[in-house]
């Protein structure tokens, strides 16, 4: 069964070749069913014990909310929750979310997605 979770948020419509990773949290215990409001702040104090945030594409280890460039049109924001068979993943705290996702391909039991749209 599920031993841990990863939560991410990305914007595939960002004006880059690969989109923009806004958030990645690893090593959330498998018993956790929700994260409190503000869990993605820079301190990470709202995260469960053992969980930590990877740097987003702005190189900040925190949640970076929706903020497409003004006039760029609607952007899709995808939250993903991955259920993992490992209790924790060994990953450098400076690794990118893209690197993490690439390396989780074989250890993921299931995934769920929530999409939202935003424009300025």
mmCIF file of N, CA and C in Angstrom:
data_model
loop_
_atom_site.group_PDB
_atom_site.id
_atom_site.type_symbol
_atom_site.label_atom_id
_atom_site.label_comp_id
_atom_site.label_asym_id
_atom_site.label_seq_id
_atom_site.Cartn_x
_atom_site.Cartn_y
_atom_site.Cartn_z
ATOM 1 N N UNK A 1 0.797 -1.189 0.000
ATOM 2 C CA UNK A 1 0.000 0.000 0.000
ATOM 3 C C UNK A 1 0.846 1.262 0.000
ATOM 4 N N UNK A 2 0.174 2.358 0.052
ATOM 5 C CA UNK A 2 0.827 3.667 0.013
ATOM 6 C C UNK A 2 1.613 3.910 1.293
ATOM 7 N N UNK A 3 2.888 4.205 1.138
ATOM 8 C CA UNK A 3 3.758 4.506 2.275
ATOM 9 C C UNK A 3 4.029 6.000 2.424
ATOM 10 N N UNK A 4 3.978 6.727 1.308
ATOM 11 C CA UNK A 4 4.212 8.178 1.354
ATOM 12 C C UNK A 4 3.589 8.824 0.128
ATOM 13 N N UNK A 5 3.550 10.159 0.182
ATOM 14 C CA UNK A 5 3.002 10.948 -0.918
ATOM 15 C C UNK A 5 3.980 12.030 -1.348
ATOM 16 N N UNK A 6 3.804 12.462 -2.589
ATOM 17 C CA UNK A 6 4.441 13.660 -3.137
ATOM 18 C C UNK A 6 3.305 14.535 -3.645
ATOM 19 N N UNK A 7 3.395 15.842 -3.415
ATOM 20 C CA UNK A 7 2.418 16.799 -3.940
ATOM 21 C C UNK A 7 3.171 17.823 -4.778
ATOM 22 N N UNK A 8 2.663 18.095 -5.978
ATOM 23 C CA UNK A 8 3.291 19.091 -6.852
ATOM 24 C C UNK A 8 2.232 20.012 -7.445
ATOM 25 N N UNK A 9 2.714 21.144 -7.956
ATOM 26 C CA UNK A 9 1.858 22.054 -8.730
ATOM 27 C C UNK A 9 2.704 22.628 -9.851
ATOM 28 N N UNK A 10 2.188 22.563 -11.076
ATOM 29 C CA UNK A 10 2.928 23.105 -12.211
ATOM 30 C C UNK A 10 1.986 23.847 -13.159
ATOM 31 N N UNK A 11 2.595 24.696 -13.973
ATOM 32 C CA UNK A 11 1.886 25.484 -14.990
ATOM 33 C C UNK A 11 2.484 25.126 -16.344
ATOM 34 N N UNK A 12 1.842 24.219 -17.103
ATOM 35 C CA UNK A 12 2.402 23.838 -18.398
ATOM 36 C C UNK A 12 2.303 24.934 -19.455
ATOM 37 N N UNK A 13 1.480 25.976 -19.207
ATOM 38 C CA UNK A 13 1.341 27.065 -20.175
ATOM 39 C C UNK A 13 2.325 28.210 -19.937
ATOM 40 N N UNK A 14 3.179 28.105 -18.946
ATOM 41 C CA UNK A 14 4.156 29.170 -18.676
ATOM 42 C C UNK A 14 5.005 29.398 -19.929
ATOM 43 N N UNK A 15 5.436 30.632 -20.151
ATOM 44 C CA UNK A 15 6.199 30.941 -21.370
ATOM 45 C C UNK A 15 7.650 30.460 -21.297
ATOM 46 N N UNK A 16 7.795 29.150 -21.119
ATOM 47 C CA UNK A 16 9.104 28.493 -21.156
ATOM 48 C C UNK A 16 8.942 27.240 -22.008
ATOM 49 N N UNK A 17 10.024 26.596 -22.315
ATOM 50 C CA UNK A 17 9.960 25.376 -23.118
ATOM 51 C C UNK A 17 9.281 24.242 -22.350
ATOM 52 N N UNK A 18 9.462 24.209 -21.033
ATOM 53 C CA UNK A 18 8.968 23.084 -20.242
ATOM 54 C C UNK A 18 7.906 23.446 -19.216
ATOM 55 N N UNK A 19 7.338 24.639 -19.255
ATOM 56 C CA UNK A 19 6.374 25.039 -18.239
ATOM 57 C C UNK A 19 7.089 25.560 -17.002
ATOM 58 N N UNK A 20 6.369 25.628 -15.874
ATOM 59 C CA UNK A 20 6.938 26.180 -14.642
ATOM 60 C C UNK A 20 6.443 25.380 -13.446
ATOM 61 N N UNK A 21 7.381 24.839 -12.668
ATOM 62 C CA UNK A 21 7.051 24.125 -11.442
ATOM 63 C C UNK A 21 6.891 25.139 -10.322
ATOM 64 N N UNK A 22 5.710 25.170 -9.701
ATOM 65 C CA UNK A 22 5.412 26.103 -8.613
ATOM 66 C C UNK A 22 5.629 25.500 -7.231
ATOM 67 N N UNK A 23 5.555 24.165 -7.111
ATOM 68 C CA UNK A 23 5.634 23.559 -5.786
ATOM 69 C C UNK A 23 5.923 22.084 -5.903
ATOM 70 N N UNK A 24 6.699 21.576 -4.959
ATOM 71 C CA UNK A 24 6.927 20.140 -4.832
ATOM 72 C C UNK A 24 7.235 19.831 -3.371
ATOM 73 N N UNK A 25 6.452 18.926 -2.796
ATOM 74 C CA UNK A 25 6.652 18.476 -1.417
ATOM 75 C C UNK A 25 6.865 16.970 -1.460
ATOM 76 N N UNK A 26 7.903 16.497 -0.786
ATOM 77 C CA UNK A 26 8.220 15.068 -0.771
ATOM 78 C C UNK A 26 8.145 14.520 0.648
ATOM 79 N N UNK A 27 8.059 13.200 0.722
ATOM 80 C CA UNK A 27 8.097 12.461 1.988
ATOM 81 C C UNK A 27 6.951 12.810 2.937
ATOM 82 N N UNK A 28 5.772 12.998 2.374
ATOM 83 C CA UNK A 28 4.570 13.167 3.188
ATOM 84 C C UNK A 28 4.150 11.761 3.627
ATOM 85 N N UNK A 29 4.025 11.512 4.929
ATOM 86 C CA UNK A 29 3.669 10.163 5.389
ATOM 87 C C UNK A 29 2.358 9.665 4.771
ATOM 88 N N UNK A 30 2.288 8.375 4.532
ATOM 89 C CA UNK A 30 1.114 7.769 3.913
ATOM 90 C C UNK A 30 -0.156 7.895 4.728
ATOM 91 N N UNK A 31 -0.043 8.210 6.005
ATOM 92 C CA UNK A 31 -1.222 8.370 6.863
ATOM 93 C C UNK A 31 -1.841 9.762 6.769
ATOM 94 N N UNK A 32 -1.164 10.703 6.125
ATOM 95 C CA UNK A 32 -1.645 12.085 6.030
ATOM 96 C C UNK A 32 -2.771 12.175 5.002
ATOM 97 N N UNK A 33 -3.857 12.854 5.373
ATOM 98 C CA UNK A 33 -5.000 13.000 4.468
ATOM 99 C C UNK A 33 -5.226 14.429 4.011
ATOM 100 N N UNK A 34 -4.511 15.390 4.588
ATOM 101 C CA UNK A 34 -4.638 16.783 4.157
ATOM 102 C C UNK A 34 -3.428 17.573 4.630
ATOM 103 N N UNK A 35 -3.189 18.685 3.956
ATOM 104 C CA UNK A 35 -2.163 19.637 4.375
ATOM 105 C C UNK A 35 -2.885 20.901 4.822
ATOM 106 N N UNK A 36 -2.443 21.524 5.911
ATOM 107 C CA UNK A 36 -3.130 22.727 6.388
ATOM 108 C C UNK A 36 -2.873 23.917 5.478
ATOM 109 N N UNK A 37 -3.776 24.892 5.527
ATOM 110 C CA UNK A 37 -3.563 26.143 4.793
ATOM 111 C C UNK A 37 -2.227 26.728 5.229
ATOM 112 N N UNK A 38 -1.472 27.219 4.271
ATOM 113 C CA UNK A 38 -0.173 27.808 4.569
ATOM 114 C C UNK A 38 0.958 26.807 4.693
ATOM 115 N N UNK A 39 0.688 25.530 4.444
ATOM 116 C CA UNK A 39 1.734 24.510 4.581
ATOM 117 C C UNK A 39 2.909 24.760 3.647
ATOM 118 N N UNK A 40 2.680 25.478 2.564
ATOM 119 C CA UNK A 40 3.742 25.716 1.590
ATOM 120 C C UNK A 40 4.529 26.988 1.821
ATOM 121 N N UNK A 41 4.425 27.581 3.032
ATOM 122 C CA UNK A 41 5.209 28.798 3.252
ATOM 123 C C UNK A 41 6.697 28.455 3.332
ATOM 124 N N UNK A 42 7.521 29.473 3.344
ATOM 125 C CA UNK A 42 8.967 29.261 3.268
ATOM 126 C C UNK A 42 9.526 28.473 4.446
ATOM 127 N N UNK A 43 8.895 28.576 5.610
ATOM 128 C CA UNK A 43 9.406 27.855 6.782
ATOM 129 C C UNK A 43 9.115 26.359 6.696
ATOM 130 N N UNK A 44 8.050 25.993 5.989
ATOM 131 C CA UNK A 44 7.657 24.591 5.912
ATOM 132 C C UNK A 44 7.134 24.046 7.230
ATOM 133 N N UNK A 45 6.866 24.921 8.192
ATOM 134 C CA UNK A 45 6.462 24.476 9.533
ATOM 135 C C UNK A 45 5.101 23.781 9.547
ATOM 136 N N UNK A 46 4.278 24.008 8.532
ATOM 137 C CA UNK A 46 2.976 23.353 8.473
ATOM 138 C C UNK A 46 3.015 21.976 7.840
ATOM 139 N N UNK A 47 4.177 21.559 7.388
ATOM 140 C CA UNK A 47 4.294 20.241 6.758
ATOM 141 C C UNK A 47 4.440 19.154 7.812
ATOM 142 N N UNK A 48 4.002 17.942 7.502
ATOM 143 C CA UNK A 48 4.181 16.834 8.441
ATOM 144 C C UNK A 48 5.671 16.572 8.691
ATOM 145 N N UNK A 49 5.969 16.010 9.838
ATOM 146 C CA UNK A 49 7.354 15.695 10.179
ATOM 147 C C UNK A 49 7.981 14.806 9.105
ATOM 148 N N UNK A 50 9.168 15.171 8.670
ATOM 149 C CA UNK A 50 9.899 14.416 7.653
ATOM 150 C C UNK A 50 9.676 14.903 6.234
ATOM 151 N N UNK A 51 8.584 15.629 5.997
ATOM 152 C CA UNK A 51 8.304 16.158 4.653
ATOM 153 C C UNK A 51 9.102 17.438 4.437
ATOM 154 N N UNK A 52 9.482 17.685 3.190
ATOM 155 C CA UNK A 52 10.153 18.950 2.872
ATOM 156 C C UNK A 52 9.842 19.364 1.445
ATOM 157 N N UNK A 53 10.079 20.648 1.167
ATOM 158 C CA UNK A 53 9.797 21.239 -0.136
ATOM 159 C C UNK A 53 11.077 21.319 -0.958
ATOM 160 N N UNK A 54 10.960 21.006 -2.228
ATOM 161 C CA UNK A 54 12.067 21.199 -3.163
ATOM 162 C C UNK A 54 11.976 22.608 -3.730
ATOM 163 N N UNK A 55 13.083 23.156 -4.209
ATOM 164 C CA UNK A 55 13.015 24.478 -4.842
ATOM 165 C C UNK A 55 12.138 24.426 -6.095
ATOM 166 N N UNK A 56 11.266 25.426 -6.233
ATOM 167 C CA UNK A 56 10.449 25.529 -7.437
ATOM 168 C C UNK A 56 11.301 26.134 -8.558
ATOM 169 N N UNK A 57 10.700 26.430 -9.687
ATOM 170 C CA UNK A 57 11.486 26.968 -10.803
ATOM 171 C C UNK A 57 11.959 28.396 -10.574
ATOM 172 N N UNK A 58 11.464 29.051 -9.513
ATOM 173 C CA UNK A 58 11.995 30.357 -9.104
ATOM 174 C C UNK A 58 13.122 30.161 -8.088
ATOM 175 N N UNK A 59 13.483 28.892 -7.830
ATOM 176 C CA UNK A 59 14.549 28.479 -6.913
ATOM 177 C C UNK A 59 14.235 28.823 -5.460
ATOM 178 N N UNK A 60 12.948 28.820 -5.111
ATOM 179 C CA UNK A 60 12.516 29.031 -3.729
ATOM 180 C C UNK A 60 11.866 27.746 -3.234
ATOM 181 N N UNK A 61 12.258 27.270 -2.070
ATOM 182 C CA UNK A 61 11.673 26.056 -1.497
ATOM 183 C C UNK A 61 10.394 26.435 -0.768
ATOM 184 N N UNK A 62 9.365 26.726 -1.539
ATOM 185 C CA UNK A 62 8.066 27.139 -1.004
ATOM 186 C C UNK A 62 7.039 27.069 -2.124
ATOM 187 N N UNK A 63 5.765 27.190 -1.755
ATOM 188 C CA UNK A 63 4.694 27.270 -2.738
ATOM 189 C C UNK A 63 4.732 28.649 -3.383
ATOM 190 N N UNK A 64 4.620 28.670 -4.678
ATOM 191 C CA UNK A 64 4.586 29.914 -5.452
ATOM 192 C C UNK A 64 3.254 29.901 -6.197
ATOM 193 N N UNK A 65 2.331 30.743 -5.791
ATOM 194 C CA UNK A 65 0.977 30.727 -6.332
ATOM 195 C C UNK A 65 0.887 31.080 -7.805
ATOM 196 N N UNK A 66 -0.315 30.947 -8.333
ATOM 197 C CA UNK A 66 -0.581 31.242 -9.740
ATOM 198 C C UNK A 66 -0.267 32.700 -10.036
ATOM 199 N N UNK A 67 0.439 32.946 -11.112
ATOM 200 C CA UNK A 67 0.791 34.313 -11.485
ATOM 201 C C UNK A 67 1.279 34.397 -12.916
ATOM 202 N N UNK A 68 0.421 34.073 -13.873
ATOM 203 C CA UNK A 68 0.865 34.152 -15.265
ATOM 204 C C UNK A 68 1.169 35.596 -15.649
ATOM 205 N N UNK A 69 2.024 35.789 -16.632
ATOM 206 C CA UNK A 69 2.303 37.155 -17.078
ATOM 207 C C UNK A 69 1.011 37.849 -17.521
ATOM 208 N N UNK A 70 0.811 39.107 -17.134
ATOM 209 C CA UNK A 70 -0.394 39.832 -17.562
ATOM 210 C C UNK A 70 -0.529 39.810 -19.086
ATOM 211 N N UNK A 71 -1.744 39.521 -19.553
ATOM 212 C CA UNK A 71 -2.004 39.504 -20.983
ATOM 213 C C UNK A 71 -1.565 38.243 -21.697
ATOM 214 N N UNK A 72 -1.037 37.262 -20.985
ATOM 215 C CA UNK A 72 -0.542 36.032 -21.599
ATOM 216 C C UNK A 72 -1.646 35.008 -21.827
ATOM 217 N N UNK A 73 -2.856 35.306 -21.347
ATOM 218 C CA UNK A 73 -3.965 34.372 -21.515
ATOM 219 C C UNK A 73 -4.112 33.444 -20.321
ATOM 220 N N UNK A 74 -5.054 32.519 -20.461
ATOM 221 C CA UNK A 74 -5.327 31.570 -19.378
ATOM 222 C C UNK A 74 -4.201 30.562 -19.242
ATOM 223 N N UNK A 75 -3.855 30.293 -18.005
ATOM 224 C CA UNK A 75 -2.865 29.265 -17.711
ATOM 225 C C UNK A 75 -3.528 28.171 -16.902
ATOM 226 N N UNK A 76 -3.138 26.956 -17.188
ATOM 227 C CA UNK A 76 -3.646 25.784 -16.474
ATOM 228 C C UNK A 76 -2.673 25.474 -15.337
ATOM 229 N N UNK A 77 -3.208 25.247 -14.167
ATOM 230 C CA UNK A 77 -2.397 24.887 -13.004
ATOM 231 C C UNK A 77 -2.803 23.487 -12.577
ATOM 232 N N UNK A 78 -1.828 22.598 -12.543
ATOM 233 C CA UNK A 78 -2.095 21.193 -12.258
ATOM 234 C C UNK A 78 -1.482 20.820 -10.914
ATOM 235 N N UNK A 79 -2.352 20.471 -9.971
ATOM 236 C CA UNK A 79 -1.901 19.899 -8.709
ATOM 237 C C UNK A 79 -1.899 18.387 -8.890
ATOM 238 N N UNK A 80 -0.832 17.754 -8.466
ATOM 239 C CA UNK A 80 -0.732 16.297 -8.562
ATOM 240 C C UNK A 80 -0.400 15.726 -7.188
ATOM 241 N N UNK A 81 -1.021 14.606 -6.870
ATOM 242 C CA UNK A 81 -0.692 13.846 -5.667
ATOM 243 C C UNK A 81 -0.265 12.468 -6.144
ATOM 244 N N UNK A 82 0.938 12.079 -5.780
ATOM 245 C CA UNK A 82 1.464 10.770 -6.161
ATOM 246 C C UNK A 82 1.556 9.893 -4.924
ATOM 247 N N UNK A 83 1.010 8.697 -5.001
ATOM 248 C CA UNK A 83 1.112 7.710 -3.928
ATOM 249 C C UNK A 83 2.329 6.837 -4.223
ATOM 250 N N UNK A 84 3.217 6.723 -3.246
ATOM 251 C CA UNK A 84 4.473 6.000 -3.450
ATOM 252 C C UNK A 84 4.535 4.732 -2.616
ATOM 253 N N UNK A 85 5.252 3.744 -3.140
ATOM 254 C CA UNK A 85 5.426 2.497 -2.404
ATOM 255 C C UNK A 85 6.525 2.594 -1.357
ATOM 256 N N UNK A 86 7.392 3.598 -1.442
ATOM 257 C CA UNK A 86 8.485 3.792 -0.480
ATOM 258 C C UNK A 86 8.037 4.716 0.649
ATOM 259 N N UNK A 87 8.532 4.450 1.852
ATOM 260 C CA UNK A 87 8.199 5.285 3.003
ATOM 261 C C UNK A 87 8.763 6.694 2.845
ATOM 262 N N UNK A 88 9.901 6.774 2.211
ATOM 263 C CA UNK A 88 10.507 8.076 1.928
ATOM 264 C C UNK A 88 11.400 7.924 0.700
ATOM 265 N N UNK A 89 11.590 9.023 -0.009
ATOM 266 C CA UNK A 89 12.508 8.986 -1.140
ATOM 267 C C UNK A 89 13.778 9.730 -0.740
ATOM 268 N N UNK A 90 14.880 9.199 -1.168
ATOM 269 C CA UNK A 90 16.171 9.839 -0.914
ATOM 270 C C UNK A 90 16.438 10.775 -2.081
ATOM 271 N N UNK A 91 16.326 12.064 -1.828
ATOM 272 C CA UNK A 91 16.529 13.060 -2.873
ATOM 273 C C UNK A 91 17.196 14.276 -2.261
ATOM 274 N N UNK A 92 18.097 14.857 -2.994
ATOM 275 C CA UNK A 92 18.785 16.064 -2.549
ATOM 276 C C UNK A 92 17.771 17.184 -2.375
ATOM 277 N N UNK A 93 17.888 17.948 -1.320
ATOM 278 C CA UNK A 93 16.954 19.045 -1.052
ATOM 279 C C UNK A 93 17.036 20.157 -2.089
ATOM 280 N N UNK A 94 18.047 20.147 -2.929
ATOM 281 C CA UNK A 94 18.180 21.148 -3.990
ATOM 282 C C UNK A 94 17.777 20.597 -5.356
ATOM 283 N N UNK A 95 17.296 19.371 -5.404
ATOM 284 C CA UNK A 95 16.875 18.771 -6.675
ATOM 285 C C UNK A 95 15.674 19.526 -7.240
ATOM 286 N N UNK A 96 15.520 19.468 -8.537
ATOM 287 C CA UNK A 96 14.377 20.127 -9.176
ATOM 288 C C UNK A 96 13.159 19.204 -9.147
ATOM 289 N N UNK A 97 11.963 19.786 -9.178
ATOM 290 C CA UNK A 97 10.768 18.940 -9.271
ATOM 291 C C UNK A 97 10.781 18.053 -10.519
ATOM 292 N N UNK A 98 11.280 18.567 -11.628
ATOM 293 C CA UNK A 98 11.336 17.761 -12.854
ATOM 294 C C UNK A 98 12.222 16.531 -12.653
ATOM 295 N N UNK A 99 13.357 16.696 -12.005
ATOM 296 C CA UNK A 99 14.267 15.579 -11.732
ATOM 297 C C UNK A 99 13.577 14.556 -10.827
ATOM 298 N N UNK A 100 12.896 15.056 -9.806
ATOM 299 C CA UNK A 100 12.189 14.170 -8.895
ATOM 300 C C UNK A 100 11.143 13.348 -9.648
ATOM 301 N N UNK A 101 10.315 14.003 -10.452
ATOM 302 C CA UNK A 101 9.251 13.302 -11.167
ATOM 303 C C UNK A 101 9.814 12.243 -12.116
ATOM 304 N N UNK A 102 10.898 12.569 -12.789
ATOM 305 C CA UNK A 102 11.541 11.608 -13.682
ATOM 306 C C UNK A 102 11.963 10.358 -12.910
ATOM 307 N N UNK A 103 12.507 10.555 -11.721
ATOM 308 C CA UNK A 103 13.019 9.439 -10.929
ATOM 309 C C UNK A 103 11.946 8.676 -10.162
ATOM 310 N N UNK A 104 10.739 9.187 -10.100
ATOM 311 C CA UNK A 104 9.657 8.488 -9.404
ATOM 312 C C UNK A 104 8.842 7.594 -10.327
ATOM 313 N N UNK A 105 9.170 7.545 -11.576
ATOM 314 C CA UNK A 105 8.365 6.813 -12.551
ATOM 315 C C UNK A 105 8.076 5.384 -12.107
ATOM 316 N N UNK A 106 9.082 4.676 -11.617
ATOM 317 C CA UNK A 106 8.896 3.265 -11.267
ATOM 318 C C UNK A 106 8.369 3.023 -9.861
ATOM 319 N N UNK A 107 8.395 4.031 -8.985
ATOM 320 C CA UNK A 107 7.968 3.810 -7.608
ATOM 321 C C UNK A 107 6.601 4.357 -7.273
ATOM 322 N N UNK A 108 5.850 4.784 -8.284
ATOM 323 C CA UNK A 108 4.548 5.407 -8.050
ATOM 324 C C UNK A 108 3.427 4.380 -8.177
ATOM 325 N N UNK A 109 2.609 4.286 -7.133
ATOM 326 C CA UNK A 109 1.478 3.354 -7.138
ATOM 327 C C UNK A 109 0.261 3.933 -7.839
ATOM 328 N N UNK A 110 0.082 5.252 -7.725
ATOM 329 C CA UNK A 110 -1.070 5.905 -8.339
ATOM 330 C C UNK A 110 -0.898 7.409 -8.315
ATOM 331 N N UNK A 111 -1.720 8.093 -9.124
ATOM 332 C CA UNK A 111 -1.654 9.556 -9.213
ATOM 333 C C UNK A 111 -3.068 10.107 -9.295
ATOM 334 N N UNK A 112 -3.227 11.310 -8.762
ATOM 335 C CA UNK A 112 -4.493 12.035 -8.894
ATOM 336 C C UNK A 112 -4.155 13.476 -9.246
ATOM 337 N N UNK A 113 -5.025 14.108 -10.039
ATOM 338 C CA UNK A 113 -4.768 15.468 -10.509
ATOM 339 C C UNK A 113 -5.968 16.365 -10.249
ATOM 340 N N UNK A 114 -5.681 17.620 -9.987
ATOM 341 C CA UNK A 114 -6.698 18.662 -9.879
ATOM 342 C C UNK A 114 -6.201 19.821 -10.724
ATOM 343 N N UNK A 115 -7.025 20.261 -11.688
ATOM 344 C CA UNK A 115 -6.626 21.352 -12.579
ATOM 345 C C UNK A 115 -7.480 22.579 -12.333
ATOM 346 N N UNK A 116 -6.832 23.726 -12.388
ATOM 347 C CA UNK A 116 -7.521 24.999 -12.305
ATOM 348 C C UNK A 116 -6.950 25.939 -13.349
ATOM 349 N N UNK A 117 -7.680 26.998 -13.650
ATOM 350 C CA UNK A 117 -7.254 27.969 -14.655
ATOM 351 C C UNK A 117 -7.201 29.359 -14.030
ATOM 352 N N UNK A 118 -6.262 30.181 -14.506
ATOM 353 C CA UNK A 118 -6.148 31.552 -14.008
ATOM 354 C C UNK A 118 -5.508 32.412 -15.089
ATOM 355 N N UNK A 119 -5.958 33.659 -15.187
ATOM 356 C CA UNK A 119 -5.308 34.613 -16.088
ATOM 357 C C UNK A 119 -5.384 36.000 -15.484
ATOM 358 N N UNK A 120 -4.459 36.857 -15.943
ATOM 359 C CA UNK A 120 -4.441 38.258 -15.485
ATOM 360 C C UNK A 120 -4.522 39.167 -16.684
#
